[in-house]
Structure formats: C-alpha cells, structure tokens
Amino acid sequence: MKKNLFEIGAKLDSMQSDKKGKLLTTDCINKSSLSSHQEPLVFKREKRNGKVVTIVGRFVCDDDEKKKVLKLLKTKLGCGGTIDSEWLELQGELQEKVKVVLSDNGWKFRK
C-alpha cells in the first residue's frame, strides 16, 4: 500500500495556548520564556518641536515591568517620560545617564 504524499488536518498537539484560549505562535512562546533582561536595549534620538527626546527600547516584558522601569528612570533622572508600546520615551538628551541607571539594574545594551 502506498503512503499518502499529503497530510490533511492540523497538528494541534504541538500548539500551546494562553489562559484565554488564544493560540500562541512559537515566537511568542520563545519571547515569554526569555528573561526580560536578556534582550539588548537600543537608543534612538529624535527632535520633536525643537526638543530632544531619548527613546529606549524594545522592552520585551509585561506592562507592569515597563511602568516600574519608567518610574525608576523618571525619579532618578528628574525628567518626564511615557510608554509607547515597547519603547520608553524620555524628555531630554539622557542616553548616557539612562545607560548607567539601567545597567546597574541588570539591563544590557546593544553596542
């Protein structure tokens, strides 16, 4: 008897789902299993309305962790800031100061 060349149907045994029943892709599973401090952070510098904005990011962590990091930076550096999806936006040119504060807390940066 010949073996079928094509398989019909989905392989659901290898799929994983979160608490709400949504299927997670392998990318989401791999990112969630990593420690939040293993992803290297990148700096961007933009000018908005003549003012400098320092953008630090891609934080691959939950919203509570991002809020804690933003609160830490705002209190240590005395500046304003906000969260924009995976990026933290800080008012002013603060790249070196941010690097010192976050590296003391275990974050790594891209060279």
Tab-separated table of N, CA and C in Angstrom:
chain	number	residue	atom	x	y	z
A	1	MET	N	0.839	-1.168	0.000
A	1	MET	CA	0.000	0.000	0.000
A	1	MET	C	0.886	1.234	0.000
A	2	LYS	N	0.503	2.231	-0.790
A	2	LYS	CA	1.276	3.464	-0.888
A	2	LYS	C	0.975	4.373	0.296
A	3	LYS	N	2.010	5.064	0.726
A	3	LYS	CA	1.852	6.043	1.803
A	3	LYS	C	1.359	7.353	1.198
A	4	ASN	N	0.496	8.059	1.891
A	4	ASN	CA	-0.031	9.328	1.390
A	4	ASN	C	1.075	10.361	1.272
A	5	LEU	N	1.048	11.104	0.181
A	5	LEU	CA	2.026	12.157	-0.021
A	5	LEU	C	1.665	13.415	0.758
A	6	PHE	N	0.400	13.623	0.982
A	6	PHE	CA	-0.060	14.831	1.657
A	6	PHE	C	-0.840	14.457	2.904
A	7	GLU	N	-0.702	15.285	3.911
A	7	GLU	CA	-1.475	15.083	5.128
A	7	GLU	C	-2.528	16.170	5.218
A	8	ILE	N	-3.709	15.781	5.585
A	8	ILE	CA	-4.797	16.739	5.718
A	8	ILE	C	-5.087	16.915	7.202
A	9	GLY	N	-5.254	18.180	7.610
A	9	GLY	CA	-5.557	18.458	9.004
A	9	GLY	C	-4.431	19.209	9.672
A	10	ALA	N	-4.699	19.639	10.870
A	10	ALA	CA	-3.723	20.429	11.619
A	10	ALA	C	-3.118	19.583	12.725
A	11	LYS	N	-1.868	19.851	13.007
A	11	LYS	CA	-1.205	19.190	14.128
A	11	LYS	C	-1.378	20.080	15.356
A	12	LEU	N	-2.343	19.756	16.174
A	12	LEU	CA	-2.667	20.593	17.323
A	12	LEU	C	-1.911	20.182	18.580
A	13	ASP	N	-1.220	19.061	18.544
A	13	ASP	CA	-0.510	18.603	19.737
A	13	ASP	C	0.640	19.529	20.106
A	14	SER	N	1.298	20.129	19.109
A	14	SER	CA	2.455	20.974	19.394
A	14	SER	C	2.073	22.421	19.690
A	15	MET	N	0.817	22.787	19.515
A	15	MET	CA	0.376	24.157	19.770
A	15	MET	C	0.183	24.375	21.263
A	16	GLN	N	0.412	25.598	21.702
A	16	GLN	CA	0.170	25.965	23.089
A	16	GLN	C	-0.788	27.143	23.110
A	17	SER	N	-1.528	27.278	24.191
A	17	SER	CA	-2.458	28.395	24.292
A	17	SER	C	-2.270	29.084	25.634
A	18	ASP	N	-2.700	30.355	25.687
A	18	ASP	CA	-2.614	31.093	26.943
A	18	ASP	C	-3.881	30.851	27.752
A	19	LYS	N	-4.063	31.592	28.832
A	19	LYS	CA	-5.190	31.382	29.734
A	19	LYS	C	-6.536	31.657	29.075
A	20	LYS	N	-6.554	32.559	28.102
A	20	LYS	CA	-7.815	32.923	27.468
A	20	LYS	C	-8.153	32.016	26.288
A	21	GLY	N	-7.308	31.032	26.003
A	21	GLY	CA	-7.592	30.106	24.926
A	21	GLY	C	-7.023	30.522	23.586
A	22	LYS	N	-6.315	31.637	23.525
A	22	LYS	CA	-5.716	32.068	22.270
A	22	LYS	C	-4.477	31.227	22.005
A	23	LEU	N	-4.290	30.844	20.752
A	23	LEU	CA	-3.111	30.073	20.395
A	23	LEU	C	-1.906	30.985	20.329
A	24	LEU	N	-0.799	30.517	20.858
A	24	LEU	CA	0.442	31.282	20.834
A	24	LEU	C	1.326	30.750	19.721
A	25	THR	N	1.953	31.643	18.986
A	25	THR	CA	2.914	31.213	17.984
A	25	THR	C	4.218	30.870	18.684
A	26	THR	N	5.117	30.241	17.964
A	26	THR	CA	6.388	29.861	18.579
A	26	THR	C	7.197	31.089	18.951
A	27	ASP	N	7.048	32.209	18.210
A	27	ASP	CA	7.766	33.432	18.553
A	27	ASP	C	7.326	33.949	19.918
A	28	CYS	N	6.024	33.958	20.182
A	28	CYS	CA	5.514	34.442	21.465
A	28	CYS	C	5.979	33.539	22.600
A	29	ILE	N	6.004	32.253	22.359
A	29	ILE	CA	6.420	31.316	23.391
A	29	ILE	C	7.890	31.522	23.717
A	30	ASN	N	8.723	31.682	22.683
A	30	ASN	CA	10.154	31.873	22.912
A	30	ASN	C	10.430	33.185	23.625
A	31	LYS	N	9.725	34.257	23.267
A	31	LYS	CA	9.950	35.552	23.907
A	31	LYS	C	9.512	35.537	25.363
A	32	SER	N	8.415	34.845	25.649
A	32	SER	CA	7.938	34.841	27.026
A	32	SER	C	8.823	33.979	27.920
A	33	SER	N	9.506	32.999	27.344
A	33	SER	CA	10.358	32.152	28.166
A	33	SER	C	11.695	32.816	28.475
A	34	LEU	N	12.088	33.836	27.689
A	34	LEU	CA	13.338	34.539	27.953
A	34	LEU	C	13.202	35.450	29.162
A	35	SER	N	14.295	35.650	29.843
A	35	SER	CA	14.312	36.630	30.918
A	35	SER	C	14.209	38.014	30.298
A	36	SER	N	13.544	38.926	30.978
A	36	SER	CA	13.328	40.251	30.399
A	36	SER	C	14.623	41.034	30.260
A	37	HIS	N	15.649	40.682	31.025
A	37	HIS	CA	16.898	41.426	30.967
A	37	HIS	C	17.862	40.885	29.922
A	38	GLN	N	17.524	39.811	29.214
A	38	GLN	CA	18.436	39.242	28.233
A	38	GLN	C	18.382	39.962	26.895
A	39	GLU	N	17.286	40.602	26.584
A	39	GLU	CA	17.163	41.320	25.317
A	39	GLU	C	17.974	42.601	25.379
A	40	PRO	N	18.887	42.841	24.428
A	40	PRO	CA	19.657	44.094	24.453
A	40	PRO	C	18.788	45.282	24.054
A	41	LEU	N	18.959	46.394	24.759
A	41	LEU	CA	18.179	47.600	24.500
A	41	LEU	C	18.914	48.498	23.515
A	42	VAL	N	18.145	49.316	22.802
A	42	VAL	CA	18.681	50.212	21.783
A	42	VAL	C	18.231	51.635	22.107
A	43	PHE	N	19.066	52.611	21.781
A	43	PHE	CA	18.717	54.017	21.950
A	43	PHE	C	18.374	54.641	20.607
A	44	LYS	N	17.398	55.541	20.628
A	44	LYS	CA	17.086	56.394	19.487
A	44	LYS	C	17.026	57.823	19.999
A	45	ARG	N	17.312	58.765	19.117
A	45	ARG	CA	17.258	60.181	19.492
A	45	ARG	C	16.457	60.905	18.429
A	46	GLU	N	15.403	61.596	18.854
A	46	GLU	CA	14.552	62.339	17.926
A	46	GLU	C	14.406	63.767	18.403
A	47	LYS	N	14.106	64.643	17.463
A	47	LYS	CA	13.783	66.029	17.800
A	47	LYS	C	12.311	66.236	17.501
A	48	ARG	N	11.592	66.708	18.499
A	48	ARG	CA	10.161	66.992	18.338
A	48	ARG	C	9.904	68.405	18.817
A	49	ASN	N	9.424	69.234	17.936
A	49	ASN	CA	9.148	70.644	18.239
A	49	ASN	C	10.372	71.348	18.816
A	50	GLY	N	11.548	71.037	18.289
A	50	GLY	CA	12.774	71.670	18.743
A	50	GLY	C	13.347	71.099	20.024
A	51	LYS	N	12.711	70.099	20.593
A	51	LYS	CA	13.184	69.474	21.840
A	51	LYS	C	13.717	68.074	21.526
A	52	VAL	N	14.693	67.638	22.302
A	52	VAL	CA	15.283	66.312	22.111
A	52	VAL	C	14.513	65.285	22.936
A	53	VAL	N	14.232	64.132	22.325
A	53	VAL	CA	13.558	63.026	23.005
A	53	VAL	C	14.458	61.800	22.895
A	54	THR	N	14.760	61.176	24.029
A	54	THR	CA	15.537	59.944	24.056
A	54	THR	C	14.568	58.777	24.114
A	55	ILE	N	14.720	57.838	23.186
A	55	ILE	CA	13.838	56.678	23.117
A	55	ILE	C	14.670	55.435	23.414
A	56	VAL	N	14.231	54.671	24.405
A	56	VAL	CA	14.928	53.455	24.817
A	56	VAL	C	14.006	52.285	24.556
A	57	GLY	N	14.547	51.219	24.006
A	57	GLY	CA	13.620	50.135	23.795
A	57	GLY	C	14.207	48.901	23.186
A	58	ARG	N	13.397	48.294	22.798
A	58	ARG	CA	12.357	47.339	22.741
A	58	ARG	C	12.341	46.515	24.008
A	59	PHE	N	11.481	46.890	24.899
A	59	PHE	CA	11.296	46.153	26.148
A	59	PHE	C	10.333	45.008	25.882
A	60	VAL	N	10.840	43.787	25.967
A	60	VAL	CA	10.004	42.608	25.769
A	60	VAL	C	9.624	42.096	27.156
A	61	CYS	N	8.668	42.774	27.765
A	61	CYS	CA	8.204	42.388	29.100
A	61	CYS	C	6.770	42.889	29.256
A	62	ASP	N	6.164	42.552	30.368
A	62	ASP	CA	4.780	42.959	30.588
A	62	ASP	C	4.702	44.446	30.951
A	63	ASP	N	3.500	44.976	30.928
A	63	ASP	CA	3.291	46.411	31.155
A	63	ASP	C	3.713	46.852	32.555
A	64	ASP	N	3.516	45.998	33.550
A	64	ASP	CA	3.909	46.363	34.917
A	64	ASP	C	5.415	46.580	35.025
A	65	GLU	N	6.181	45.719	34.356
A	65	GLU	CA	7.646	45.859	34.374
A	65	GLU	C	8.063	47.159	33.679
A	66	LYS	N	7.413	47.483	32.561
A	66	LYS	CA	7.730	48.733	31.849
A	66	LYS	C	7.417	49.947	32.715
A	67	LYS	N	6.294	49.889	33.426
A	67	LYS	CA	5.918	51.005	34.299
A	67	LYS	C	6.923	51.183	35.428
A	68	LYS	N	7.417	50.076	35.982
A	68	LYS	CA	8.415	50.159	37.056
A	68	LYS	C	9.716	50.774	36.545
A	69	VAL	N	10.138	50.360	35.344
A	69	VAL	CA	11.379	50.897	34.771
A	69	VAL	C	11.224	52.382	34.474
A	70	LEU	N	10.080	52.772	33.910
A	70	LEU	CA	9.834	54.185	33.607
A	70	LEU	C	9.809	55.017	34.883
A	71	LYS	N	9.161	54.520	35.913
A	71	LYS	CA	9.102	55.223	37.198
A	71	LYS	C	10.507	55.399	37.776
A	72	LEU	N	11.327	54.354	37.695
A	72	LEU	CA	12.705	54.416	38.181
A	72	LEU	C	13.494	55.484	37.427
A	73	LEU	N	13.384	55.482	36.098
A	73	LEU	CA	14.134	56.451	35.291
A	73	LEU	C	13.668	57.880	35.554
A	74	LYS	N	12.371	58.074	35.661
A	74	LYS	CA	11.848	59.426	35.877
A	74	LYS	C	12.271	59.981	37.232
A	75	THR	N	12.304	59.135	38.261
A	75	THR	CA	12.708	59.634	39.582
A	75	THR	C	14.216	59.838	39.674
A	76	LYS	N	15.000	58.932	39.099
A	76	LYS	CA	16.461	59.052	39.166
A	76	LYS	C	16.979	60.214	38.327
A	77	LEU	N	16.362	60.437	37.149
A	77	LEU	CA	16.875	61.441	36.220
A	77	LEU	C	16.137	62.772	36.294
A	78	GLY	N	15.002	62.811	36.949
A	78	GLY	CA	14.249	64.054	37.072
A	78	GLY	C	13.737	64.568	35.745
A	79	CYS	N	13.137	63.683	34.969
A	79	CYS	CA	12.620	64.084	33.658
A	79	CYS	C	11.231	63.495	33.468
A	80	GLY	N	10.571	63.915	32.414
A	80	GLY	CA	9.271	63.371	32.070
A	80	GLY	C	9.442	62.230	31.092
A	81	GLY	N	8.425	61.403	30.994
A	81	GLY	CA	8.512	60.296	30.061
A	81	GLY	C	7.194	59.579	29.923
A	82	THR	N	7.129	58.709	28.915
A	82	THR	CA	5.920	57.947	28.656
A	82	THR	C	6.287	56.604	28.037
A	83	ILE	N	5.297	55.704	27.999
A	83	ILE	CA	5.467	54.392	27.377
A	83	ILE	C	4.732	54.408	26.045
A	84	ASP	N	5.425	53.998	24.983
A	84	ASP	CA	4.814	53.891	23.658
A	84	ASP	C	5.058	52.474	23.153
A	85	SER	N	4.113	51.599	23.340
A	85	SER	CA	4.152	50.162	23.041
A	85	SER	C	5.380	49.516	23.685
A	86	GLU	N	6.436	49.225	22.936
A	86	GLU	CA	7.614	48.565	23.510
A	86	GLU	C	8.751	49.539	23.794
A	87	TRP	N	8.517	50.822	23.649
A	87	TRP	CA	9.558	51.844	23.792
A	87	TRP	C	9.233	52.784	24.946
A	88	LEU	N	10.279	53.266	25.630
A	88	LEU	CA	10.133	54.306	26.645
A	88	LEU	C	10.659	55.606	26.052
A	89	GLU	N	9.860	56.662	26.132
A	89	GLU	CA	10.256	57.968	25.617
A	89	GLU	C	10.525	58.892	26.791
A	90	LEU	N	11.729	59.469	26.826
A	90	LEU	CA	12.133	60.362	27.909
A	90	LEU	C	12.463	61.730	27.348
A	91	GLN	N	12.074	62.773	28.070
A	91	GLN	CA	12.318	64.141	27.622
A	91	GLN	C	13.760	64.526	27.906
A	92	GLY	N	14.462	64.952	26.864
A	92	GLY	CA	15.842	65.399	27.019
A	92	GLY	C	16.832	64.415	26.428
A	93	GLU	N	18.079	64.860	26.349
A	93	GLU	CA	19.148	64.013	25.831
A	93	GLU	C	19.816	63.315	27.013
A	94	LEU	N	19.387	62.090	27.283
A	94	LEU	CA	19.760	61.396	28.516
A	94	LEU	C	20.375	60.025	28.276
A	95	GLN	N	20.949	59.796	27.115
A	95	GLN	CA	21.411	58.461	26.757
A	95	GLN	C	22.423	57.898	27.749
A	96	GLU	N	23.439	58.656	28.094
A	96	GLU	CA	24.479	58.152	28.999
A	96	GLU	C	23.935	57.913	30.408
A	97	LYS	N	23.092	58.816	30.887
A	97	LYS	CA	22.529	58.664	32.234
A	97	LYS	C	21.600	57.456	32.313
A	98	VAL	N	20.789	57.256	31.266
A	98	VAL	CA	19.884	56.107	31.227
A	98	VAL	C	20.690	54.814	31.200
A	99	LYS	N	21.763	54.817	30.435
A	99	LYS	CA	22.612	53.630	30.326
A	99	LYS	C	23.191	53.249	31.689
A	100	VAL	N	23.620	54.242	32.467
A	100	VAL	CA	24.188	53.982	33.792
A	100	VAL	C	23.124	53.412	34.730
A	101	VAL	N	21.942	54.030	34.761
A	101	VAL	CA	20.883	53.597	35.682
A	101	VAL	C	20.404	52.188	35.341
A	102	LEU	N	20.157	51.918	34.059
A	102	LEU	CA	19.630	50.609	33.680
A	102	LEU	C	20.683	49.508	33.763
A	103	SER	N	21.942	49.827	33.475
A	103	SER	CA	22.982	48.795	33.580
A	103	SER	C	23.203	48.399	35.041
A	104	ASP	N	22.990	49.325	35.969
A	104	ASP	CA	23.066	48.986	37.393
A	104	ASP	C	21.952	48.027	37.801
A	105	ASN	N	20.831	48.056	37.064
A	105	ASN	CA	19.696	47.182	37.366
A	105	ASN	C	19.680	45.914	36.521
A	106	GLY	N	20.759	45.641	35.780
A	106	GLY	CA	20.869	44.368	35.073
A	106	GLY	C	20.466	44.375	33.616
A	107	TRP	N	20.136	45.503	33.043
A	107	TRP	CA	19.766	45.566	31.630
A	107	TRP	C	21.022	45.637	30.782
A	108	LYS	N	20.959	45.080	29.571
A	108	LYS	CA	22.086	45.084	28.645
A	108	LYS	C	21.747	45.948	27.441
A	109	PHE	N	22.791	46.472	26.794
A	109	PHE	CA	22.601	47.371	25.660
A	109	PHE	C	23.348	46.864	24.445
A	110	ARG	N	22.800	47.162	23.280
A	110	ARG	CA	23.462	46.830	22.027
A	110	ARG	C	24.608	47.801	21.815
A	111	LYS	N	25.721	47.311	21.327
A	111	LYS	CA	26.902	48.158	21.153
A	111	LYS	C	26.936	48.824	19.816
